[in-house]
Coordinates of C-alpha atoms in Angstrom, one line a residue:
Chain D
E1 CA 0.0 0.0 0.0
T2 CA 1.5 3.3 -1.1
G3 CA 1.2 6.3 1.3
V4 CA 0.5 9.9 0.4
T5 CA 3.2 11.5 -1.8
Q6 CA 3.8 15.1 -2.6
S7 CA 6.0 16.9 -5.2
P8 CA 8.2 18.8 -5.3
T9 CA 9.9 18.6 -1.8
H10 CA 11.1 22.1 -1.9
L11 CA 10.4 25.1 -4.1
I12 CA 11.6 28.7 -4.3
K13 CA 9.6 31.3 -6.1
T14 CA 9.5 35.1 -6.3
R15 CA 6.6 37.4 -5.5
G16 CA 3.9 37.5 -8.2
Q17 CA 4.8 34.2 -9.7
Q18 CA 2.5 31.2 -9.8
V19 CA 3.1 27.7 -8.4
T20 CA 1.6 24.3 -8.7
L21 CA 2.0 21.6 -6.0
R22 CA 1.1 18.0 -6.5
C23 CA -0.3 15.3 -4.3
S24 CA -0.9 11.6 -4.9
S25 CA -3.4 10.1 -2.5
Q26 CA -3.0 6.9 -0.6
S27 CA -4.2 3.8 -2.5
G28 CA -8.0 3.5 -2.3
H29 CA -8.5 7.0 -0.9
N30 CA -10.9 9.3 -2.8
T31 CA -10.6 12.5 -0.8
V32 CA -7.7 15.0 -0.6
S33 CA -7.4 17.9 1.8
W34 CA -4.7 20.7 1.6
Y35 CA -3.3 22.5 4.6
Q36 CA -0.9 25.4 4.9
Q37 CA 1.6 25.4 7.8
A38 CA 3.5 28.7 8.4
L39 CA 6.6 28.5 10.5
G40 CA 5.9 28.0 14.2
Q41 CA 2.1 27.6 13.6
G42 CA -0.4 24.7 13.4
P43 CA -1.6 23.7 9.9
Q44 CA -4.6 25.6 8.5
F45 CA -7.2 24.1 6.3
I46 CA -7.2 25.4 2.7
F47 CA -9.8 23.1 1.0
Q48 CA -10.9 19.6 0.4
Y49 CA -11.7 17.7 -2.8
Y50 CA -14.0 14.7 -2.8
R51 CA -14.6 12.8 -6.1
E52 CA -13.2 15.7 -8.1
E53 CA -15.3 18.4 -6.6
E54 CA -14.4 21.0 -4.0
N55 CA -16.0 19.9 -0.8
G56 CA -15.2 22.6 1.7
R57 CA -12.9 25.6 1.9
G58 CA -11.1 27.4 4.6
N59 CA -10.4 31.1 4.9
F60 CA -8.1 31.5 1.9
P61 CA -8.4 33.9 -1.0
P62 CA -9.5 32.8 -4.5
R63 CA -5.9 32.9 -5.8
F64 CA -5.6 29.5 -4.0
S65 CA -7.3 27.0 -6.2
G66 CA -7.2 23.3 -6.7
L67 CA -8.0 20.3 -8.8
Q68 CA -8.7 16.6 -8.3
F69 CA -8.2 14.1 -11.1
P70 CA -10.1 10.9 -11.8
N71 CA -7.3 8.9 -10.2
Y72 CA -7.9 11.1 -7.0
S73 CA -4.5 12.8 -7.2
S74 CA -4.7 16.5 -6.7
E75 CA -3.0 19.9 -7.4
L76 CA -2.9 23.1 -5.4
N77 CA -2.3 26.2 -7.5
V78 CA -1.4 29.5 -6.0
N79 CA -1.4 32.6 -8.2
A80 CA 0.2 36.0 -7.5
L81 CA 2.5 34.7 -4.8
E82 CA 3.0 36.8 -1.7
L83 CA 5.8 36.6 0.8
D84 CA 3.3 35.3 3.4
D85 CA 2.6 32.3 1.2
S86 CA 6.0 30.9 2.3
A87 CA 5.0 27.8 4.3
L88 CA 4.9 24.0 4.4
Y89 CA 2.0 22.8 2.3
L90 CA 0.6 19.5 3.5
C91 CA -1.7 17.2 1.6
A92 CA -3.8 14.6 3.4
S93 CA -5.9 11.8 1.9
S94 CA -8.8 9.9 3.3
L95 CA -11.5 7.4 2.3
G96 CA -14.5 9.6 2.2
S97 CA -14.8 13.1 3.4
H98 CA -15.4 12.3 7.1
N99 CA -12.7 9.8 7.8
E100 CA -9.2 10.0 9.3
Q101 CA -6.8 11.9 7.1
F102 CA -3.3 10.6 6.4
F103 CA -0.7 13.3 5.7
G104 CA 2.0 13.4 3.1
P105 CA 5.6 14.6 3.6
G106 CA 4.8 18.2 2.5
T107 CA 6.2 20.7 0.1
R108 CA 8.3 23.6 1.5
L109 CA 7.5 26.7 -0.5
T110 CA 9.7 29.8 -0.1
V111 CA 8.6 33.1 -1.7
L112 CA 11.4 35.7 -2.1
Chain C
E1 CA -16.0 29.2 14.6
L2 CA -14.1 26.4 16.3
K3 CA -11.1 27.4 18.2
V4 CA -8.5 25.0 19.6
E5 CA -6.1 26.0 22.3
Q6 CA -3.1 24.1 23.5
N7 CA -1.0 24.7 26.6
P8 CA 1.7 25.0 27.3
L9 CA 3.2 26.1 24.0
F10 CA 6.7 25.3 25.1
L11 CA 7.7 22.6 27.5
S12 CA 11.2 21.7 28.7
M13 CA 11.4 18.7 30.9
Q14 CA 14.0 16.3 32.2
E15 CA 14.2 12.7 31.3
G16 CA 12.3 10.5 33.6
K17 CA 9.7 13.1 34.5
N18 CA 6.0 13.1 33.9
Y19 CA 3.9 15.9 32.3
T20 CA 0.6 16.7 30.7
I21 CA -0.3 18.8 27.6
Y22 CA -3.8 20.2 27.5
C23 CA -6.0 20.8 24.5
N24 CA -9.2 22.8 24.9
Y25 CA -11.7 23.4 22.1
S26 CA -14.7 25.7 21.8
T27 CA -17.5 23.9 20.1
T28 CA -18.9 20.3 20.0
S29 CA -16.9 17.9 17.9
D30 CA -17.0 14.1 17.4
R31 CA -13.4 13.4 17.0
L32 CA -10.0 14.7 18.2
Y33 CA -6.5 13.8 16.9
W34 CA -3.0 14.1 18.3
Y35 CA -0.1 14.4 16.0
R36 CA 3.7 14.5 16.4
Q37 CA 5.9 16.7 14.1
D38 CA 9.7 16.5 14.0
P39 CA 11.5 19.6 12.7
G40 CA 11.1 20.0 8.9
K41 CA 8.9 16.9 8.7
S42 CA 5.2 16.1 8.2
L43 CA 2.6 15.1 10.8
E44 CA 2.7 11.6 12.3
S45 CA -0.6 10.4 13.7
L46 CA -0.5 9.4 17.3
F47 CA -4.1 9.0 18.5
V48 CA -7.6 9.3 17.3
L49 CA -10.2 9.9 20.0
L50 CA -13.8 9.3 19.0
S51 CA -16.0 9.3 22.1
N52 CA -16.3 10.8 25.6
G53 CA -14.1 9.1 28.1
A54 CA -11.9 7.6 25.4
V55 CA -8.4 6.8 26.5
K56 CA -5.6 5.5 24.3
Q57 CA -2.0 4.6 25.2
E58 CA 1.1 4.0 23.1
G59 CA 4.4 3.6 24.9
R60 CA 5.0 6.6 27.2
L61 CA 2.1 8.6 25.8
M62 CA -1.5 8.4 26.9
A63 CA -4.3 10.5 25.5
S64 CA -7.8 11.1 26.9
L65 CA -10.9 12.9 25.8
D66 CA -13.7 14.6 27.8
T67 CA -16.2 15.9 25.4
K68 CA -18.3 17.5 28.1
A69 CA -15.5 19.7 29.2
R70 CA -14.2 20.0 25.6
L71 CA -10.8 18.9 26.8
S72 CA -8.2 16.4 25.8
T73 CA -4.9 15.6 27.5
L74 CA -1.7 14.1 26.3
H75 CA 0.2 12.6 29.3
I76 CA 3.9 11.8 29.0
T77 CA 5.2 9.3 31.4
A78 CA 9.0 9.0 32.2
A79 CA 10.0 11.2 29.3
V80 CA 13.0 10.2 27.1
H81 CA 14.9 12.4 24.7
D82 CA 13.3 10.7 21.7
L83 CA 10.0 12.3 22.6
S84 CA 11.4 15.7 21.8
A85 CA 9.1 17.1 19.1
T86 CA 6.2 19.4 18.5
Y87 CA 2.8 17.9 19.4
F88 CA -0.5 19.1 17.9
C89 CA -4.0 18.4 18.7
A90 CA -6.6 18.8 16.0
V91 CA -10.4 18.8 16.2
D92 CA -12.8 17.9 13.4
E93 CA -15.0 20.8 12.6
A94 CA -17.7 18.8 10.9
G95 CA -20.4 20.3 8.9
G96 CA -20.8 21.5 5.3
G97 CA -20.1 17.9 4.1
S98 CA -16.3 17.9 4.7
E99 CA -14.0 17.1 7.6
K100 CA -12.0 20.2 8.3
L101 CA -9.3 19.8 10.9
V102 CA -8.7 22.8 13.1
F103 CA -5.3 22.6 14.8
G104 CA -3.9 24.1 17.9
K105 CA -0.7 26.0 17.8
G106 CA 1.3 23.1 19.0
T107 CA 3.4 22.3 22.1
K108 CA 7.1 22.2 21.5
L109 CA 8.5 19.6 23.9
T110 CA 12.2 19.4 24.7
V111 CA 13.4 16.5 26.9
N112 CA 16.7 17.1 28.4
P113 CA 19.1 14.4 29.6

C-alpha cells in the first residue's frame, strides 16, 4: 500500500509568480485535503476535494485553487504569490470526506 | 467558529519526569486527533479519540478525551529524549459535508538528559 506522496519537496519562487503543488493520495482514498503550515504555527485548512469536486474551503483567497483528477490525485495552485505564502504545504488523503486523514511529507515553499 | 487552544506552547522537561499537555476546544466535535511533528517533517498520527471518556496509550504517551469539558490531554510518562518534538491536537469541525481539521498552535517539547 502506497502512502501519500507530494512533489516537489522544496520550491523557491518570487513574488507575483504562480506555483503548482502536486499530491498523490494513498491507495484507495478518494478525498484529498490541503493545509498550509506557516513556520511555528499549526496547519490551516485550505480546501478539500472529494470525487473531483471542491467539498469545503477554509479562509483562503481565490488565488488559492485546486483540482482533483479521476485517479484522485490533486493539485494546489497559488497565483500572484506573496511573501506570506511561504510555508509547508501538506496534503492529506482519506477514504471519504469524514474519515481519518493521512498526511503526506509536505512541500516547503519559499517566496522571495 | 471552532477554536483550539493548547497549553503549554513550550515545555522543557527532564528525562524520567511526567507531564501533561492540554487541548481545549470551543465547540462540539465528534473526534479529536493528536499528532507529532519533528523539525522539517510532516505530521505523524499518534491517536484518534472518538468518544467521551476515550483513553488510548502507546508507549510513554497516553491521550484522553472529555467531550463535556471539551478537553483532551496528552500525558507523558517517564520522558525520554526521543520524545522531543512538537505535538499538535486537531479537532474535526464537521459540517458542510467535509471534515475540516482545526489545529492548535502546537506544544514544542524538549526533553533534556
